[in-house]
Amino acid sequence: MTMQGGLTRLREELASARYPLSLPGAAEARSLTKSMSGQLGDYLIPRLARLDAPLLAVAGGSTGAGKSTLVNSLVGDTVSVASARRPTTRAPVLVCHPSDEAWFREGKLLPDLSLRIIASQAIAQGLALLDAPDIDSVEEANRVLAEQLMAAADLWLFVTTAVRYADAVPWEVLADARTRGTSLAMVLNRVPPGADGEVLPHLQEMLAEHGLGTTKLFVVGEQALAPGGLLPAAAIAPLRTWLETLAQDAVARAAVVRQTVQGAIAALGPSTLKLAAEADAQAEAINALAESVDIAYREAGSEVAHGVEDGTLFRGEVLARWQELVGTGEFMRGVQAAVGRWRDRVVSAITGKPRPTEQLQNALETGLVTFVHSAATDAAERATKAWRAHPAGAGLLRPELAEASSDIDERADRVVRDWQRGVVELVREESGKKLYYAKAGAYAANALAVTLMIVVFAATAFIPTGAEIAVGAGTAVAAQKVLEAIFGDEAVRRLATQARRDLLTRVDALLAEEAARFRKVLDSSGVDSGAGDRLRAAAAKVAAA
């Protein structure tokens, strides 16, 4: 792949990269992505297409440094509004030789900006000057524009003053220029008479400390402006001569362009890898949030499974309705001798007492729906708590996620009813092998199915002691013995296991639907799990080219 193709591919990947989660490095990644995309589109790609295009020098610096006055003085005319009169604008002033005007009017450099292009014979052919807004402007739009223009410069003409050269903001920007490898020259403006002996050595020392010791440095003394608000020609003669020589020397001009281009390309690799790492962090955050949801709802499923097996549901109204159906009796005495009597009571309920059977079934249904609702609510609260504790999770939370879905009871009721119908079908299928009960009809299947449900919910119940628990244990044993008398103990164990597994499978599916609400939020977050790998691949292609 050519360098041009590699840079284009990288720009496409940068354009598609997103950092929507509120992670510590996300804001910086978004800013860096915008900056890199801008430099690729505004400068590197068009510059590589025309390495012989005119050299673009951008004058930048702090507020009040005299950039516009300097540009006007180099041109010999007021082409850029100076100082506080400068407006916030998306049409920066660019001055070039008339023979170079067509290149800039084609809009290949800085294509998204409307440059105000001024052709002037005062500017040497092969050179263009662009006056940038203040890097520390109180207007954010000005600061952003200044950064964009400097990133598109072949040569950065940094203007500072004897009073402000040590400010922090300029040195942050200069460090960025050094990192990018941008060709740099500095103008120390408004130096009071006699102060250059102190200020200039200190500035040179600071440049060396920041790795910019070879920077070309020009000094302009503090003096009265000529008519029109321009600096005297003699004050800027060294700078003018240097720029004109650079413009006329194709080799020197190419060296400046090459340094900036190579530096900018070299800086792309580490910056892209940094963005790829942040993209990975976004994907890892999504996975962590998803895992916290999975854990919360797995725990809910386990709670339901435990509640089904430990007899939690076989208490209160369920126990009362069961006793109403088969009678309390002396269940703990003579269990084997009483099997026939229990079986007769079930048959009696089948043929003459359908209402108690329905009431027991309804009690089971209500208890189970309430239990599932509670488990779903607990899961939602646990997942919400986990998200709130995660840097990226809090920003994704929606109020409705903090509790179970508004229709949870309706959906849970449907699950339980479907399960109950499934249990009836199990019993009906098993009863078909027993001629007597097959003839007993629908009531027989329903009553035996309810009895099987009691076995499912009371399989390991009532191990502790207590009056209600003892009665419950007896009735649970009664239920199992009735079924064993009809189907045999092996069939009862198989039916109970199958019914329990079917119930938990249905409940797990319901809980998965509840968890999907969180998953939907994650899926719509805009995080691309493959973005990091694609950015690294694009950076590798640029490096290879």
XYZ file of C-alpha atoms in Angstrom:
545
model
C 0.000 0.000 0.000
C 1.251 3.517 -0.833
C 1.717 6.143 1.851
C -1.203 8.060 0.394
C -3.389 4.962 0.603
C -2.209 4.171 4.122
C -3.004 7.669 5.365
C -6.412 7.608 3.698
C -7.181 4.252 5.331
C -6.072 5.591 8.715
C -8.266 8.647 8.328
C -11.264 6.426 7.551
C -10.629 4.350 10.677
C -10.281 7.483 12.779
C -13.559 8.770 11.381
C -15.349 5.584 12.453
C -13.740 5.328 15.911
C -16.006 6.276 18.799
C -15.323 6.753 22.507
C -18.847 7.209 23.897
C -18.310 5.819 27.390
C -17.325 8.195 30.167
C -13.944 6.640 30.875
C -11.004 8.720 32.149
C -9.261 8.823 28.758
C -12.324 9.185 26.538
C -12.410 12.971 26.248
C -8.712 13.098 25.396
C -9.191 10.327 22.828
C -12.041 12.202 21.151
C -9.939 15.359 21.019
C -6.902 13.498 19.664
C -9.020 11.733 17.047
C -10.402 15.034 15.834
C -6.927 16.575 15.737
C -5.390 13.652 13.835
C -8.274 13.435 11.374
C -7.983 17.161 10.764
C -4.243 17.050 10.155
C -4.614 14.120 7.763
C -7.347 15.808 5.746
C -6.144 19.394 6.049
C -2.449 18.805 5.536
C -0.774 15.413 5.169
C -2.877 13.828 2.417
C -3.048 16.942 0.176
C 0.600 17.843 0.894
C 1.851 14.389 -0.089
C -0.093 14.731 -3.330
C 1.853 17.964 -4.079
C 5.168 18.122 -2.274
C 6.210 20.993 -4.571
C 3.253 23.174 -3.551
C 4.014 26.564 -1.917
C 5.347 26.501 1.635
C 2.667 27.445 4.178
C 3.930 29.380 7.197
C 1.366 29.912 9.957
C 1.889 32.757 12.411
C 0.649 31.664 15.827
C 1.064 32.693 19.418
C -0.510 34.149 22.525
C -2.987 36.975 22.837
C -1.388 40.358 22.226
C 1.881 38.898 20.895
C 1.621 40.995 17.715
C 1.023 38.239 15.148
C -1.258 40.262 12.899
C 0.996 43.313 13.098
C 3.927 41.118 12.115
C 2.052 39.607 9.130
C 0.838 43.030 8.014
C 4.374 44.387 8.284
C 5.835 41.530 6.210
C 3.193 42.174 3.534
C 3.529 45.957 3.815
C -0.212 46.434 4.073
C -3.055 45.896 6.547
C -4.371 42.515 5.447
C -5.284 41.116 8.886
C -7.184 42.913 11.662
C -4.984 43.167 14.719
C -5.440 42.843 18.488
C -8.884 43.129 20.105
C -10.492 44.069 16.799
C -9.843 40.597 15.416
C -13.204 38.830 14.935
C -13.949 35.198 15.603
C -13.992 33.839 12.075
C -13.949 30.683 10.008
C -12.222 32.601 7.172
C -8.579 33.053 8.231
C -6.371 35.421 6.213
C -3.827 33.788 3.905
C -1.408 35.944 1.883
C 0.522 34.471 -1.041
C 2.233 35.479 -4.280
C -0.243 35.874 -7.194
C 1.338 32.928 -9.044
C 0.606 30.639 -6.062
C -2.983 31.764 -5.571
C -4.534 28.979 -7.679
C -3.074 26.262 -5.450
C -4.766 27.646 -2.352
C -8.029 28.433 -4.134
C -8.322 24.765 -5.164
C -9.007 24.081 -1.492
C -6.785 21.034 -1.169
C -5.184 22.375 1.985
C -7.704 23.079 4.754
C -10.654 22.032 2.537
C -13.246 22.604 5.268
C -12.285 26.245 5.786
C -13.133 29.291 3.723
C -9.722 30.935 3.536
C -9.663 34.638 2.767
C -6.890 34.573 0.206
C -5.028 37.767 -0.581
C -2.526 37.823 -3.454
C 0.436 40.165 -2.916
C 3.675 40.801 -4.776
C 5.243 41.534 -1.391
C 5.264 37.797 -0.602
C 7.940 35.724 -2.342
C 6.764 33.082 -4.777
C 6.699 29.653 -3.134
C 5.661 31.019 0.268
C 2.323 31.799 1.936
C 1.636 33.445 5.292
C -1.445 32.584 7.328
C -2.465 34.572 10.410
C -3.908 32.232 13.082
C -6.114 33.194 16.056
C -4.651 33.311 19.554
C -3.780 29.934 21.034
C -5.029 31.151 24.438
C -8.064 33.051 23.175
C -11.040 33.390 25.492
C -13.151 32.201 22.546
C -13.051 28.415 22.280
C -13.752 28.606 18.540
C -10.582 30.694 18.121
C -8.469 28.214 20.082
C -9.796 25.275 18.080
C -9.174 27.114 14.809
C -5.644 28.030 15.892
C -4.856 24.377 16.598
C -6.297 23.328 13.241
C -4.268 25.912 11.333
C -1.025 25.074 13.102
C -1.540 21.381 12.366
C -1.748 22.299 8.659
C 1.443 24.355 8.643
C 4.679 23.424 6.861
C 6.373 26.001 9.038
C 5.130 27.386 12.307
C 6.153 30.989 12.962
C 5.593 31.268 16.701
C 5.286 34.843 17.993
C 5.737 35.691 21.666
C 6.863 38.726 23.679
C 9.496 39.593 26.223
C 6.736 39.706 28.832
C 4.875 36.489 27.949
C 7.499 34.105 26.548
C 7.575 32.042 29.781
C 3.769 31.505 29.998
C 2.684 27.892 30.381
C 0.193 27.680 27.488
C 2.682 28.588 24.718
C 5.124 25.957 25.928
C 2.412 23.299 25.908
C 1.740 24.148 22.269
C 5.467 24.243 21.475
C 5.860 20.784 23.030
C 3.093 19.556 20.746
C 4.909 21.051 17.740
C 8.091 19.268 18.824
C 6.208 15.965 19.180
C 4.779 16.336 15.688
C 8.162 17.299 14.260
C 6.810 20.559 12.855
C 9.429 22.948 11.427
C 9.534 25.882 13.797
C 10.851 29.435 13.941
C 10.279 31.863 16.801
C 9.876 35.642 16.919
C 10.552 37.289 20.282
C 8.575 40.495 19.878
C 8.454 43.791 21.788
C 11.757 43.410 23.572
C 12.485 46.613 25.577
C 15.809 48.325 24.912
C 18.561 46.667 26.917
C 16.388 43.700 27.950
C 17.553 41.327 25.230
C 20.742 40.564 27.183
C 18.625 39.002 29.920
C 15.529 37.766 28.124
C 17.179 36.192 25.088
C 19.545 33.847 26.998
C 16.690 32.725 29.246
C 14.458 32.006 26.264
C 17.241 30.052 24.553
C 17.758 28.088 27.765
C 14.042 27.250 27.899
C 14.065 26.185 24.258
C 16.963 23.831 24.954
C 15.200 22.382 28.011
C 12.149 21.608 25.866
C 14.161 19.935 23.115
C 13.854 22.934 20.791
C 17.394 24.266 21.050
C 17.897 24.406 17.256
C 14.858 26.631 16.699
C 15.541 29.654 14.495
C 15.053 32.737 16.669
C 14.363 36.353 15.642
C 14.230 39.358 17.974
C 12.055 42.423 17.314
C 12.613 45.327 19.667
C 9.885 47.409 21.224
C 9.391 50.519 19.093
C 6.868 52.938 17.727
C 4.858 51.657 14.757
C 5.176 53.263 11.357
C 2.133 54.870 9.654
C -0.595 52.257 9.070
C 0.306 50.413 12.259
C 3.255 48.585 10.665
C 6.661 47.755 12.082
C 9.602 49.606 10.544
C 11.138 47.632 7.679
C 14.497 47.452 9.460
C 12.933 45.816 12.529
C 11.771 42.785 10.561
C 14.477 42.730 7.873
C 16.240 39.577 9.205
C 12.949 37.666 9.323
C 11.872 38.874 5.874
C 15.248 37.926 4.377
C 15.136 34.469 5.921
C 11.603 33.788 4.635
C 12.405 35.038 1.135
C 15.581 32.952 0.994
C 13.622 29.916 2.136
C 10.986 30.521 -0.510
C 13.528 30.900 -3.307
C 15.679 27.921 -2.316
C 13.842 24.816 -3.521
C 16.155 22.503 -1.605
C 15.741 24.379 1.667
C 12.012 24.671 1.144
C 11.747 20.932 0.452
C 13.768 20.198 3.598
C 11.298 22.172 5.721
C 8.341 20.381 4.149
C 10.018 16.989 4.497
C 10.822 17.565 8.170
C 7.237 18.532 8.968
C 5.680 15.763 6.891
C 7.982 13.083 8.261
C 7.502 14.337 11.796
C 3.735 14.362 11.424
C 3.704 10.840 9.979
C 6.038 9.573 12.712
C 3.727 11.024 15.356
C 0.740 9.175 13.870
C 1.955 5.771 15.058
C 2.160 6.422 18.819
C -0.988 8.541 18.717
C -2.924 5.833 16.885
C -1.743 3.162 19.317
C -2.885 5.386 22.167
C -6.313 5.668 20.556
C -6.396 1.913 19.955
C -5.693 1.317 23.646
C -8.545 3.641 24.575
C -10.818 1.846 22.099
C -9.853 -1.415 23.812
C -10.677 0.153 27.183
C -14.120 1.070 25.874
C -14.720 -2.501 24.688
C -13.415 -3.910 27.981
C -15.759 -1.622 29.893
C -18.710 -2.929 27.859
C -17.642 -6.488 28.624
C -17.277 -5.693 32.338
C -20.722 -4.099 32.469
C -22.211 -7.021 30.579
C -20.558 -9.471 32.970
C -21.982 -7.623 35.982
C -25.455 -8.028 34.457
C -24.828 -11.720 33.782
C -23.719 -12.256 37.374
C -26.738 -10.413 38.778
C -29.227 -12.437 36.790
C -27.370 -15.727 37.266
C -27.673 -15.115 40.995
C -31.375 -14.437 40.517
C -31.754 -17.738 38.692
C -29.904 -19.510 41.484
C -32.183 -17.874 44.056
C -35.243 -19.153 42.235
C -33.727 -22.627 41.914
C -32.907 -22.665 45.614
C -36.362 -21.384 46.504
C -37.990 -24.112 44.405
C -35.918 -26.825 46.025
C -35.920 -25.712 49.669
C -39.697 -25.516 50.052
C -39.883 -21.746 50.334
C -42.870 -21.742 48.018
C -44.631 -24.554 49.871
C -45.767 -22.455 52.798
C -48.549 -20.102 53.737
C -51.500 -20.241 51.375
C -50.010 -23.040 49.254
C -49.743 -25.301 52.291
C -53.247 -24.355 53.445
C -54.756 -25.122 50.048
C -52.985 -28.453 49.866
C -54.285 -29.413 53.281
C -57.740 -28.349 52.232
C -57.485 -30.623 49.217
C -56.297 -33.805 50.907
C -56.972 -33.128 54.612
C -54.402 -32.786 57.391
C -54.958 -36.252 58.979
C -52.319 -38.152 60.882
C -49.876 -37.954 57.929
C -46.827 -38.802 59.892
C -48.360 -42.069 61.126
C -48.673 -45.214 59.145
C -47.679 -43.577 55.858
C -47.706 -46.792 53.873
C -51.038 -47.916 55.312
C -52.652 -44.592 54.491
C -51.579 -44.429 50.820
C -54.874 -45.853 49.656
C -56.807 -43.240 51.644
C -54.717 -40.360 50.222
C -55.149 -41.760 46.762
C -58.912 -41.944 47.291
C -58.953 -38.310 48.425
C -57.130 -37.233 45.286
C -59.645 -39.191 43.207
C -62.454 -37.636 45.238
C -61.049 -34.215 44.454
C -60.846 -35.238 40.818
C -64.469 -36.318 40.561
C -66.227 -34.118 43.023
C -64.053 -31.287 44.307
C -62.464 -29.401 41.408
C -62.545 -26.023 43.208
C -59.934 -26.841 45.907
C -57.639 -28.145 43.148
C -57.990 -24.901 41.225
C -57.424 -22.881 44.380
C -54.227 -24.773 45.109
C -53.045 -24.333 41.538
C -53.797 -20.602 41.737
C -51.972 -20.350 45.047
C -48.931 -22.034 43.526
C -49.106 -19.703 40.535
C -49.404 -16.556 42.652
C -46.605 -17.577 44.974
C -44.285 -18.443 42.124
C -45.030 -15.211 40.211
C -44.326 -13.174 43.349
C -41.100 -15.072 43.931
C -39.880 -14.581 40.355
C -40.814 -10.893 40.490
C -38.766 -10.494 43.657
C -35.778 -12.276 42.112
C -35.968 -10.087 38.981
C -36.149 -6.934 41.107
C -33.149 -8.008 43.175
C -31.183 -8.716 39.986
C -32.035 -5.310 38.537
C -30.912 -3.618 41.747
C -27.624 -5.565 41.818
C -26.891 -4.815 38.154
C -27.750 -1.146 38.629
C -25.500 -0.928 41.680
C -22.625 -2.510 39.742
C -23.097 -0.086 36.831
C -23.286 2.888 39.149
C -19.944 1.899 40.668
C -18.283 1.642 37.235
C -16.894 4.833 35.602
C -18.700 4.080 32.361
C -21.836 2.525 33.830
C -23.375 5.491 35.593
C -23.754 7.406 32.337
C -25.575 4.494 30.694
C -28.136 3.892 33.431
C -31.804 4.551 32.746
C -34.329 4.992 35.585
C -36.400 2.011 34.428
C -33.412 -0.352 34.720
C -33.312 -0.004 38.509
C -36.294 -2.342 38.928
C -37.961 -5.212 37.131
C -39.916 -4.499 33.949
C -43.344 -2.984 34.442
C -44.954 -6.065 32.883
C -42.922 -8.591 34.861
C -45.990 -10.013 36.657
C -47.862 -10.531 33.415
C -44.898 -12.246 31.777
C -44.088 -14.311 34.873
C -47.729 -15.378 35.094
C -47.575 -16.504 31.486
C -44.401 -18.476 32.199
C -45.949 -20.182 35.219
C -49.176 -21.021 33.376
C -47.207 -22.450 30.467
C -45.175 -24.500 32.907
C -48.304 -25.747 34.658
C -49.762 -26.811 31.327
C -46.496 -28.605 30.641
C -46.753 -30.459 33.942
C -50.316 -31.473 33.099
C -49.067 -32.849 29.791
C -46.327 -34.780 31.593
C -48.869 -36.331 33.932
C -51.321 -36.990 31.126
C -48.629 -38.765 29.137
C -47.606 -40.817 32.145
C -51.243 -41.501 33.094
C -51.910 -42.852 29.635
C -49.936 -45.877 30.686
C -52.339 -46.395 33.598
C -55.780 -47.333 32.276
C -57.783 -46.368 35.391
C -56.414 -42.853 35.599
C -56.528 -42.388 31.867
C -60.290 -42.860 32.122
C -60.558 -40.376 34.984
C -60.349 -37.534 32.502
C -59.050 -33.973 32.663
C -59.671 -33.491 36.388
C -57.446 -36.481 37.134
C -54.571 -35.035 35.099
C -54.982 -31.610 36.715
C -55.123 -32.955 40.274
C -52.182 -35.289 39.743
C -50.260 -32.453 38.079
C -50.859 -30.220 41.095
C -49.712 -33.050 43.326
C -46.546 -33.344 41.233
C -45.974 -29.585 41.614
C -46.149 -30.041 45.390
C -43.441 -32.674 45.114
C -41.332 -30.308 42.977
C -41.559 -27.527 45.547
C -41.176 -29.768 48.611
C -38.442 -32.143 47.502
C -35.965 -31.019 50.135
C -38.274 -28.896 52.256
C -39.003 -28.781 55.957
C -35.797 -30.211 57.265
C -36.033 -27.887 60.327
C -38.591 -28.521 63.047
C -41.758 -26.683 63.987
C -45.516 -27.174 64.007
C -46.281 -25.839 60.498
C -43.113 -27.403 59.159
C -43.994 -30.811 60.576
C -47.440 -30.686 59.022
C -45.895 -29.522 55.778
C -43.435 -32.363 55.823
C -46.271 -34.807 56.264
C -48.275 -33.370 53.418
C -45.190 -33.324 51.196
C -44.582 -36.983 51.930
C -48.256 -37.593 51.292
C -48.057 -36.008 47.878
C -45.053 -38.079 46.920
C -46.588 -41.297 48.235
C -49.829 -40.694 46.341
C -47.914 -40.318 43.101
C -45.678 -43.284 43.857
C -48.788 -45.408 44.469
C -50.031 -44.438 41.032
C -46.864 -44.211 38.903
C -44.132 -45.892 40.915
C -41.234 -44.260 42.749
C -38.843 -44.208 39.757
C -41.426 -42.484 37.545
C -42.186 -39.917 40.263
C -38.498 -39.016 40.602
C -38.193 -38.706 36.820
C -41.352 -36.595 36.515
C -40.368 -34.324 39.415
C -36.873 -33.802 37.985
C -38.246 -33.079 34.537
C -40.881 -30.678 35.871
C -38.345 -28.850 38.050
C -35.875 -28.538 35.148
C -38.620 -27.250 32.848
C -39.679 -24.613 35.382
C -36.146 -23.341 35.948
C -35.469 -23.266 32.205
C -38.537 -21.098 31.669
C -37.627 -18.822 34.567
C -34.069 -18.477 33.259
C -35.473 -17.451 29.884
C -37.623 -14.807 31.586
C -34.651 -13.506 33.555
C -32.612 -13.432 30.338
C -35.293 -11.183 28.852
C -34.951 -8.927 31.877
C -31.164 -8.860 31.510
C -31.587 -8.041 27.814
C -32.786 -4.558 28.815
C -29.264 -3.854 30.045
C -27.759 -5.557 27.004
C -29.803 -3.341 24.727
C -28.333 -0.254 26.363
C -24.821 -1.641 25.900
C -25.498 -2.557 22.274
C -26.729 0.960 21.551
C -23.779 2.626 23.291
C -21.836 2.974 20.061
C -18.787 1.065 21.282
C -17.116 -0.956 18.513
C -15.218 -3.917 19.932
C -13.066 -4.194 16.797
C -12.039 -0.534 16.595
C -8.746 -1.009 18.457
C -7.571 -3.793 16.161
C -8.502 -1.838 13.042
C -6.656 1.254 14.261
C -3.531 -0.801 14.957
C -3.768 -2.420 11.525
C -4.111 0.985 9.862
C -1.113 2.345 11.803
C 0.917 -0.705 10.765
C 0.129 -0.056 7.093
C 1.283 3.554 7.427
C 4.482 2.389 9.122
C 5.100 -0.173 6.377
C 4.513 2.420 3.655
